[in-house]
PDB file of C-alpha atoms in Angstrom:
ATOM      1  CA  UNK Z 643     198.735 236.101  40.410  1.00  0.00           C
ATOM      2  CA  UNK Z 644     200.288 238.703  42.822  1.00  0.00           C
ATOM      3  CA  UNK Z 645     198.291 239.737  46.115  1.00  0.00           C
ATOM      4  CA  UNK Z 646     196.530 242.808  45.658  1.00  0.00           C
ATOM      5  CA  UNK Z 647     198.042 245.701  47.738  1.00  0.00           C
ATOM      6  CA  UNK Z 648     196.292 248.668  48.920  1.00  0.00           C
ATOM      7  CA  UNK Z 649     197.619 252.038  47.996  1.00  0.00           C
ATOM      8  CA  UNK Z 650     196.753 253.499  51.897  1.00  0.00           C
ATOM      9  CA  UNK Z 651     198.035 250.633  53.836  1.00  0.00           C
ATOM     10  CA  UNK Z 652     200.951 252.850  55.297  1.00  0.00           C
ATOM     11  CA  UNK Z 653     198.782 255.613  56.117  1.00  0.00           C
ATOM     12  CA  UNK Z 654     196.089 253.420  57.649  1.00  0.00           C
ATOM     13  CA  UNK Z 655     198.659 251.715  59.824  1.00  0.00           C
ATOM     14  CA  UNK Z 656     199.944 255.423  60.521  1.00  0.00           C
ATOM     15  CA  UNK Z 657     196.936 256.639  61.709  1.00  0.00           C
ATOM     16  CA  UNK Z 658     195.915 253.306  63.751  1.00  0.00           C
ATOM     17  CA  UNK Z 659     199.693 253.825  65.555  1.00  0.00           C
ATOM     18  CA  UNK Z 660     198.566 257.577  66.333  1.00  0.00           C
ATOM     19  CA  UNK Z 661     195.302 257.097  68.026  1.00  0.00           C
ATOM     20  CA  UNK Z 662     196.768 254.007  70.286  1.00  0.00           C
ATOM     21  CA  UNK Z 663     197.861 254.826  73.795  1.00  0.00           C
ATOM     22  CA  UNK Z 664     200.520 253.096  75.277  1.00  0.00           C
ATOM     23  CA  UNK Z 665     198.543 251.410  78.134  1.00  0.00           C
ATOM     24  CA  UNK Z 666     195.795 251.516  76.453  1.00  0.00           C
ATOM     25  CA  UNK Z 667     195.661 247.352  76.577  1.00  0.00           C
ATOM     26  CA  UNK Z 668     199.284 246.703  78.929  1.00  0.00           C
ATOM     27  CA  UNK Z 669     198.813 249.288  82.020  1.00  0.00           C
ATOM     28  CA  UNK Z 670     200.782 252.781  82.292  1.00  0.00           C
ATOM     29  CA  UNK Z 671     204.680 252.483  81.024  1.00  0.00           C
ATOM     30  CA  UNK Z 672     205.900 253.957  84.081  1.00  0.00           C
ATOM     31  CA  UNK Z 673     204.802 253.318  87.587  1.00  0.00           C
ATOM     32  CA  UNK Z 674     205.642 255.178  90.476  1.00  0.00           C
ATOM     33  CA  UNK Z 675     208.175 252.666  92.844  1.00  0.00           C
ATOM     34  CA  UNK Z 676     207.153 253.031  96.706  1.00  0.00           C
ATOM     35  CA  UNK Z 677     210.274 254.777  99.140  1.00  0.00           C
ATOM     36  CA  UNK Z 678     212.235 252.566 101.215  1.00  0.00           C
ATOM     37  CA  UNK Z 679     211.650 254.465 104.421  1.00  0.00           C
ATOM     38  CA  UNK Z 680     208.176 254.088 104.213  1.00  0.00           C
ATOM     39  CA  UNK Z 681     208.097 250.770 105.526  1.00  0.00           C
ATOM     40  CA  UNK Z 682     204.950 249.542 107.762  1.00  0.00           C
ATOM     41  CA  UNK Z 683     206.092 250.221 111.345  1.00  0.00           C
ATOM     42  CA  UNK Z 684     204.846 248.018 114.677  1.00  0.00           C
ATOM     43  CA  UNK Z 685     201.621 249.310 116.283  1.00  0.00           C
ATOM     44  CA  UNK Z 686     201.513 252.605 113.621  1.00  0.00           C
ATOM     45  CA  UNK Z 687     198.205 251.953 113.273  1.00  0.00           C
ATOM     46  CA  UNK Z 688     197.404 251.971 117.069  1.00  0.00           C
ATOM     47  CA  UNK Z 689     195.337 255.226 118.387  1.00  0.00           C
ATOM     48  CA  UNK Z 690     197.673 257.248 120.651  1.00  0.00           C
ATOM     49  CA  UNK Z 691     196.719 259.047 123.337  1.00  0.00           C
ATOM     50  CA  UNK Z 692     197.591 262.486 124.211  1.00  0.00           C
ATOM     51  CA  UNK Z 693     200.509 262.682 126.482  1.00  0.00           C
ATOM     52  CA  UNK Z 694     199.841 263.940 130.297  1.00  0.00           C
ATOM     53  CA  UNK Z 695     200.590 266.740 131.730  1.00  0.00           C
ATOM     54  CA  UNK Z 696     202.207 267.383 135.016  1.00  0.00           C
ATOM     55  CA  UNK Z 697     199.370 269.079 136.936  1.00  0.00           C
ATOM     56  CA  UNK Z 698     197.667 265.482 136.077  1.00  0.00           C
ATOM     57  CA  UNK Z 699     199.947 263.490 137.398  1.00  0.00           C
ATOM     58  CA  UNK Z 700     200.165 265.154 141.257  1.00  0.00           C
ATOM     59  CA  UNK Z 701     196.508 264.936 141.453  1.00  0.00           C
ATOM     60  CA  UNK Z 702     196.544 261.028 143.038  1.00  0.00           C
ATOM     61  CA  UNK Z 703     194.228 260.066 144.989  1.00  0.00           C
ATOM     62  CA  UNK Z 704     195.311 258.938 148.312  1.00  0.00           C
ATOM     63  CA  UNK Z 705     193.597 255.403 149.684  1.00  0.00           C
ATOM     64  CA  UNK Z 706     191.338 255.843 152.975  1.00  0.00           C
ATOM     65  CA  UNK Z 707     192.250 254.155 156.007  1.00  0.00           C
ATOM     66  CA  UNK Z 708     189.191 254.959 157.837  1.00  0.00           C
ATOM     67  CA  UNK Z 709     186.308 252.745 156.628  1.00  0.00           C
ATOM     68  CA  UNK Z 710     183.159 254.838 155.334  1.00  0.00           C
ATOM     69  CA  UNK Z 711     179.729 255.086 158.009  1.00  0.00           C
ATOM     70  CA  UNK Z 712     177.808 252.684 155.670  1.00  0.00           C
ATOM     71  CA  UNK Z 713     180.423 249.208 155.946  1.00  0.00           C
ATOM     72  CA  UNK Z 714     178.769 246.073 157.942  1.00  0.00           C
ATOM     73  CA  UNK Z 715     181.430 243.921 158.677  1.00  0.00           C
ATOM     74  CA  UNK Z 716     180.769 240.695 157.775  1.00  0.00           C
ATOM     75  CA  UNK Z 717     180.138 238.089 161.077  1.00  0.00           C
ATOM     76  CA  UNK Z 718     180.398 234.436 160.769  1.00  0.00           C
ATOM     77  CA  UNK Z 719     178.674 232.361 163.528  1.00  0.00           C
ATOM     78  CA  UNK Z 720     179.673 228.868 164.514  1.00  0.00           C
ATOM     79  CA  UNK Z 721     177.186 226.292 163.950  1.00  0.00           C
ATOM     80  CA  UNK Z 722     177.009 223.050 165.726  1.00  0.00           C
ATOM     81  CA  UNK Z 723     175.932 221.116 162.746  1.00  0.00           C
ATOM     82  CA  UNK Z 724     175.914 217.573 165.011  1.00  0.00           C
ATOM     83  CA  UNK Z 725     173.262 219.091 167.647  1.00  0.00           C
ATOM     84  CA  UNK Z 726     171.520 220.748 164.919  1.00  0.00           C
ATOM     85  CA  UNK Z 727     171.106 217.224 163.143  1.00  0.00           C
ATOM     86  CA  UNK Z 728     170.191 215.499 166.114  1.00  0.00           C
ATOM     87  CA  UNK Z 729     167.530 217.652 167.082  1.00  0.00           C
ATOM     88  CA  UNK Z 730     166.199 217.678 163.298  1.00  0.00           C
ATOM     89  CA  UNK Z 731     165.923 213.815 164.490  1.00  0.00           C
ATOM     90  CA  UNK Z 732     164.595 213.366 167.077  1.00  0.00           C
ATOM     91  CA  UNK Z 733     162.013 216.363 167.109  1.00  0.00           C
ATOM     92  CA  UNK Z 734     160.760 214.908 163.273  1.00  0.00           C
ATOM     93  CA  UNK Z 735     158.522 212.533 162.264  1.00  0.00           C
ATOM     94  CA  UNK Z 736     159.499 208.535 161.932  1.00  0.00           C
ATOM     95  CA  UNK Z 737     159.285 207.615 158.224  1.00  0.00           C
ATOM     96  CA  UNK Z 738     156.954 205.252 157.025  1.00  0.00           C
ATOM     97  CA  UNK Z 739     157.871 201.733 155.674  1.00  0.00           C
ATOM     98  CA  UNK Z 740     157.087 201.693 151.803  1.00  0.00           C
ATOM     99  CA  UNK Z 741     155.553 198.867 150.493  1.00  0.00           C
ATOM    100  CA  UNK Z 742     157.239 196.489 148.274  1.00  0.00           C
ATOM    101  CA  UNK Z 743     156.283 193.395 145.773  1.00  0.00           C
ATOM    102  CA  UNK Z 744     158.608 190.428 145.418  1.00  0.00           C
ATOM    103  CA  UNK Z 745     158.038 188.449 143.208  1.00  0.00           C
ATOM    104  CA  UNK Z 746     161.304 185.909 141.817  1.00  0.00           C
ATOM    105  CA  UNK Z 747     163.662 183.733 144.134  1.00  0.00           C
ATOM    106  CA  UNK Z 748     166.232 185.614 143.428  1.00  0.00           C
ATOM    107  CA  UNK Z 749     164.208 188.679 145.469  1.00  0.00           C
ATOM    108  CA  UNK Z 750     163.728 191.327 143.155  1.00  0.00           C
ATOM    109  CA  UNK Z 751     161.364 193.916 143.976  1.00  0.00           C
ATOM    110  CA  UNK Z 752     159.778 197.011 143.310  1.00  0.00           C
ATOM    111  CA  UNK Z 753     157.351 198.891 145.083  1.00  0.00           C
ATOM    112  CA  UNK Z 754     153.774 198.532 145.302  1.00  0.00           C
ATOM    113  CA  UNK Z 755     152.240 201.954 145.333  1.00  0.00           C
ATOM    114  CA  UNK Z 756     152.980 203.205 141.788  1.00  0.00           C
ATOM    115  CA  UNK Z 757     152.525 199.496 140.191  1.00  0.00           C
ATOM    116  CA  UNK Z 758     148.866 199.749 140.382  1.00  0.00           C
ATOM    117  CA  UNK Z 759     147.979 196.833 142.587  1.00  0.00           C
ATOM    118  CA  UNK Z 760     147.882 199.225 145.531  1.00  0.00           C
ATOM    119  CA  UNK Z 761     144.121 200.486 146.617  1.00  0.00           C
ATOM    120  CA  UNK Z 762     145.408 204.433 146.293  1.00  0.00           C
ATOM    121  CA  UNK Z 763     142.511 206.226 145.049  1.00  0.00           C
ATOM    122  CA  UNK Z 764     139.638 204.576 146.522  1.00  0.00           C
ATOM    123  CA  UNK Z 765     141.117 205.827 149.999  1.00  0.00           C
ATOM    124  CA  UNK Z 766     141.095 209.091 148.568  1.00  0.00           C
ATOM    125  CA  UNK Z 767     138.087 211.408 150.177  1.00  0.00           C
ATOM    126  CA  UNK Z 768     136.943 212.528 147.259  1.00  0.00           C
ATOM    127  CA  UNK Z 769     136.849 209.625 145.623  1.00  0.00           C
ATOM    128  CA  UNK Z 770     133.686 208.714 143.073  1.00  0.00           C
ATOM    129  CA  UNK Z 771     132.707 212.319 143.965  1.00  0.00           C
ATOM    130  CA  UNK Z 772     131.521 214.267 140.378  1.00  0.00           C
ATOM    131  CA  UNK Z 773     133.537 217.256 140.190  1.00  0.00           C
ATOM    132  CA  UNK Z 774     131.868 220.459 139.875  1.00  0.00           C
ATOM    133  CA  UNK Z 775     132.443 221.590 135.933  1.00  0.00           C
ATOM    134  CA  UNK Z 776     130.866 218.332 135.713  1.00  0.00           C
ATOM    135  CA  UNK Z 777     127.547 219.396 138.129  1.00  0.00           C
ATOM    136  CA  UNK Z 778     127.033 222.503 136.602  1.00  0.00           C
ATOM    137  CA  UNK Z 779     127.009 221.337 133.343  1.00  0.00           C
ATOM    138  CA  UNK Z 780     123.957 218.225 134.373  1.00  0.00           C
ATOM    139  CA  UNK Z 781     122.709 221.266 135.631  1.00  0.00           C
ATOM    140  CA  UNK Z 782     122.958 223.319 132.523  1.00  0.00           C
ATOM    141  CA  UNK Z 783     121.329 220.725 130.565  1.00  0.00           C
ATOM    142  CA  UNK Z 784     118.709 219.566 132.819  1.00  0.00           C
ATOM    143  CA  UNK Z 785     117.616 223.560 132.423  1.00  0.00           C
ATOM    144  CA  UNK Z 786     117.997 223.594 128.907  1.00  0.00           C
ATOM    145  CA  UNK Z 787     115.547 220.533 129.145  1.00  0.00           C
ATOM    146  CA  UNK Z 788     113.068 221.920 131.254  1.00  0.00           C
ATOM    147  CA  UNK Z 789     112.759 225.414 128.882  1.00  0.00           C
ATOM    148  CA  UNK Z 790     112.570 223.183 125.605  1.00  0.00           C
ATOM    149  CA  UNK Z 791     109.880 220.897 127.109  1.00  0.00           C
ATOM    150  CA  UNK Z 792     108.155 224.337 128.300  1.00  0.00           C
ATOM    151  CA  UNK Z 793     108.496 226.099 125.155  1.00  0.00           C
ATOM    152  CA  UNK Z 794     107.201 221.986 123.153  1.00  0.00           C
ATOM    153  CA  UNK Z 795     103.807 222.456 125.934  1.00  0.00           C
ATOM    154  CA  UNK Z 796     103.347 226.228 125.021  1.00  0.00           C
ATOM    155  CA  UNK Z 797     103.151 225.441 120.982  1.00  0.00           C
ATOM    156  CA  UNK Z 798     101.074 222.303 121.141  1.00  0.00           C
ATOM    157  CA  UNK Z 799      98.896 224.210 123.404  1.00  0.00           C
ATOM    158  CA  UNK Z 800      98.753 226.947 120.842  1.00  0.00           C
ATOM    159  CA  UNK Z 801      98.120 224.427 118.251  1.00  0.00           C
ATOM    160  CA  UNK Z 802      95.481 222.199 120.134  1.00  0.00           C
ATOM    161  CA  UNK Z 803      92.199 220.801 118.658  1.00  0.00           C
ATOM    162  CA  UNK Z 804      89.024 222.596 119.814  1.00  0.00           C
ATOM    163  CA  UNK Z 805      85.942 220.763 120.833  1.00  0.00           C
ATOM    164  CA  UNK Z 806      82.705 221.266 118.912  1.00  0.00           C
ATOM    165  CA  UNK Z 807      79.986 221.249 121.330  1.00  0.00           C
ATOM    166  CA  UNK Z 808      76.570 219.826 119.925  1.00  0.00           C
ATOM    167  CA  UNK Z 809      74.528 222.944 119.169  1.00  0.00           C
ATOM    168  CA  UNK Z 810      78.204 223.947 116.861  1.00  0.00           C
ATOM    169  CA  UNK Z 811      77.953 220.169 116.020  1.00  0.00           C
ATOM    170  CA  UNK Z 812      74.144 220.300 114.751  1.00  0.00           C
ATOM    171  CA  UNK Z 813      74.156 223.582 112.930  1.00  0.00           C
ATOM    172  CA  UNK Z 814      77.004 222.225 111.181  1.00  0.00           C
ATOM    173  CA  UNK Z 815      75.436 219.293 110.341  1.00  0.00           C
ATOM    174  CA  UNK Z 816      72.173 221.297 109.354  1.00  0.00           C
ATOM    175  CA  UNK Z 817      74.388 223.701 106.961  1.00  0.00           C
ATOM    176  CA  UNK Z 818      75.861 220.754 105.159  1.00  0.00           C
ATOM    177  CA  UNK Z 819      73.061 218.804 104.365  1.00  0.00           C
ATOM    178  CA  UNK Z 820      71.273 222.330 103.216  1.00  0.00           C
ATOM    179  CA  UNK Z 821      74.110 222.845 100.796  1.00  0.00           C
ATOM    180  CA  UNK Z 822      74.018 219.053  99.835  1.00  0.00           C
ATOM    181  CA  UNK Z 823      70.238 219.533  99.044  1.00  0.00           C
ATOM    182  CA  UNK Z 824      71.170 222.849  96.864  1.00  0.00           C
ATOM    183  CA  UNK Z 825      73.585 220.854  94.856  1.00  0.00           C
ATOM    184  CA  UNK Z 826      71.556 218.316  94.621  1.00  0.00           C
ATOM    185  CA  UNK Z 827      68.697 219.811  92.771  1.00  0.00           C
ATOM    186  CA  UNK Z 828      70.947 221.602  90.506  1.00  0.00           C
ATOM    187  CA  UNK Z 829      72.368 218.189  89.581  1.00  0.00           C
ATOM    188  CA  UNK Z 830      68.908 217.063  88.927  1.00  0.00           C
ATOM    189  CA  UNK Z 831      68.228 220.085  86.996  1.00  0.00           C
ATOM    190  CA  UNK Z 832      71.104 219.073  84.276  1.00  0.00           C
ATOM    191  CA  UNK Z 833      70.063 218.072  80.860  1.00  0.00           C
ATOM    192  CA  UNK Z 834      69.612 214.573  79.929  1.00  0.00           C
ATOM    193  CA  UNK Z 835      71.583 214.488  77.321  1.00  0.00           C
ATOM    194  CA  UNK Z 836      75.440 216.350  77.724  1.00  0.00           C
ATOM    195  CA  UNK Z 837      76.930 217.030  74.552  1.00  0.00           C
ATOM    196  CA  UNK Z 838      79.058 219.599  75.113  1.00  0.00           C
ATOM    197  CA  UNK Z 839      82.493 219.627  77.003  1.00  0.00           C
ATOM    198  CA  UNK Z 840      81.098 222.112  79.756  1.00  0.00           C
ATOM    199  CA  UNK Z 841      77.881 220.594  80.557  1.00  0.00           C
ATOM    200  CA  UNK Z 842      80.391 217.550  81.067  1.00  0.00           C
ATOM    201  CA  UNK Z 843      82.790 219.636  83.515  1.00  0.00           C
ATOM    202  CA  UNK Z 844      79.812 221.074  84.921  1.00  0.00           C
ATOM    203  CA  UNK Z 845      78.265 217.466  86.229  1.00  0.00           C
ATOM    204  CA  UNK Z 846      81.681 216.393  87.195  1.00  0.00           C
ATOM    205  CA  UNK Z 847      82.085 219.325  89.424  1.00  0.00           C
ATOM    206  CA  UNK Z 848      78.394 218.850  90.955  1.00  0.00           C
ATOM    207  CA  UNK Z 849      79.580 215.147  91.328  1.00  0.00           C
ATOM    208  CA  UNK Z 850      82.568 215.507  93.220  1.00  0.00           C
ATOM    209  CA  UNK Z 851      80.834 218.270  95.689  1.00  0.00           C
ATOM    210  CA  UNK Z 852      78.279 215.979  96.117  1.00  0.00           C
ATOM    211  CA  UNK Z 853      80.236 213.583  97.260  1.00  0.00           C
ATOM    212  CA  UNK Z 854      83.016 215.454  99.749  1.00  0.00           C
ATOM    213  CA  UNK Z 855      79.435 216.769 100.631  1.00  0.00           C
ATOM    214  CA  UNK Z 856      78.259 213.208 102.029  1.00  0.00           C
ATOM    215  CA  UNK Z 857      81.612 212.299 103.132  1.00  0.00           C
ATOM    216  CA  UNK Z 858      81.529 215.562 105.688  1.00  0.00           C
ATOM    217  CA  UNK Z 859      77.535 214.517 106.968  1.00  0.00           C
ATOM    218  CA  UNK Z 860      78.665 210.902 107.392  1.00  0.00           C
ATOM    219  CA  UNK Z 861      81.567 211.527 108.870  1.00  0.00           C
ATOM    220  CA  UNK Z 862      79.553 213.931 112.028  1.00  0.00           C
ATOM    221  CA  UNK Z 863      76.865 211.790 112.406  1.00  0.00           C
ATOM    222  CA  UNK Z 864      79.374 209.356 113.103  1.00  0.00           C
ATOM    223  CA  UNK Z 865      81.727 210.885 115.540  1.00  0.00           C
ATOM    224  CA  UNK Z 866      79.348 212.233 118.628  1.00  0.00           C
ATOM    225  CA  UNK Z 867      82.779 214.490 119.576  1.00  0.00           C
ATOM    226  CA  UNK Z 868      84.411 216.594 116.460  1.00  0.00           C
ATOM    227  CA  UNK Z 869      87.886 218.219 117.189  1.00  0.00           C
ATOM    228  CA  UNK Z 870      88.736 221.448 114.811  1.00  0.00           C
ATOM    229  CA  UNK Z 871      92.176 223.216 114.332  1.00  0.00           C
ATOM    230  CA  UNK Z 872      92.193 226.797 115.912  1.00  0.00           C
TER     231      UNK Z 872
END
């Protein structure tokens, strides 16, 4: 079968044609082509400066020949470097022979002083002497000592035992075994027969003060000195 053909092809194409610019996609058709004379000249870029006029130019300054109040010439003194050296000699100390260590036939050497085997710092004066930071901190902490042993004394002396004497000792002993005597009867007064669960707490009770009661009187009459807590 044929291809189909649209009726508006021509005017479609007409109207695409119309609306496209010529360098739309390829640049402007014409392009303006630079002048020959314009060429880029040597140093046209270069500032210039304005030109001088002649009222400038006579203004010269004319050099001084007198030198100004202020110049110091310069004097240069002749040294006799030989006497100078010889009296640098013979008014200076002698040097002193350094000590060396040989030690291989074929006498090499090297010296003694830095190699440790010379006695250097025990010759020194201040030698095995404590330096201070190291004195005043001993002392530091012998005084930190002495306050925490003083402020050890001062709480064991607040918390020291006190000494019953024997009247405090006998009425003490006399109240206990008054109280152990109250208890005591009203142990004996208990019912025979306990069949309830607080008669039985009741006699336990009675029992155990009882005996913390006996432990306290044995305990004084044993001890002649008794020591209490303030």
């Amino acid at each position: 079968p044929l291809r189909y053909i649209s009726k508006l092809r021509e005017l479609v194409k007409h109207e695409g044609d119309k609306n496209k610019s010529q360098w739309k996609t390829m640049g402007p058709a014409k392009v303006a082509v630079p002048s020959p004379n314009d060429f880029l000249q040597k140093r046209s870029k270069e500032s210039k400066l304005a030109p001088k006029t002649k009222e400038e130019d006579g203004k010269k300054l004319l050099p001084l020949s007198v030198p100004p109040r202020t110049y110091h010439p310069v004097t240069r003194i002749k040294k006799n470097f030989i006497s100078k050296n010889a009296l640098a000699v013979m008014t200076g100390e002698p040097k002193k022979p350094r000590h060396f260590c040989v030690d291989t036939r074929q006498g090499d050497k090297y010296l003694l002083e830095p190699s440790g085997l010379f006695p250097k710092y025990i010759n020194k004066k201040n030698y095995g002497v404590l330096p201070k930071y190291v004195i005043q901190r001993n002392e530091e902490m012998k005084r930190e000592e002495e306050e925490y042993q003083a402020s050890v004394l001062e709480q064991l002396k607040k918390k020291a035992m006190k000494l019953l004497s024997e009247e405090e000792r006998t009425d003490v002993l006399k109240a206990l075994k008054k109280n152990w005597e109250e208890i005591n009867r009203a142990y004996q007064s208990l019912p025979i027969v306990t069949d309830t669960r607080y008669k039985q707490m009741h006699k336990e009770e009675l029992e155990l003060k009882l005996k913390q009661l006996e432990h306290d009187i044995a305990a004084i009459e044993k001890h002649k000195c008794v020591y209490i807590a303030n």
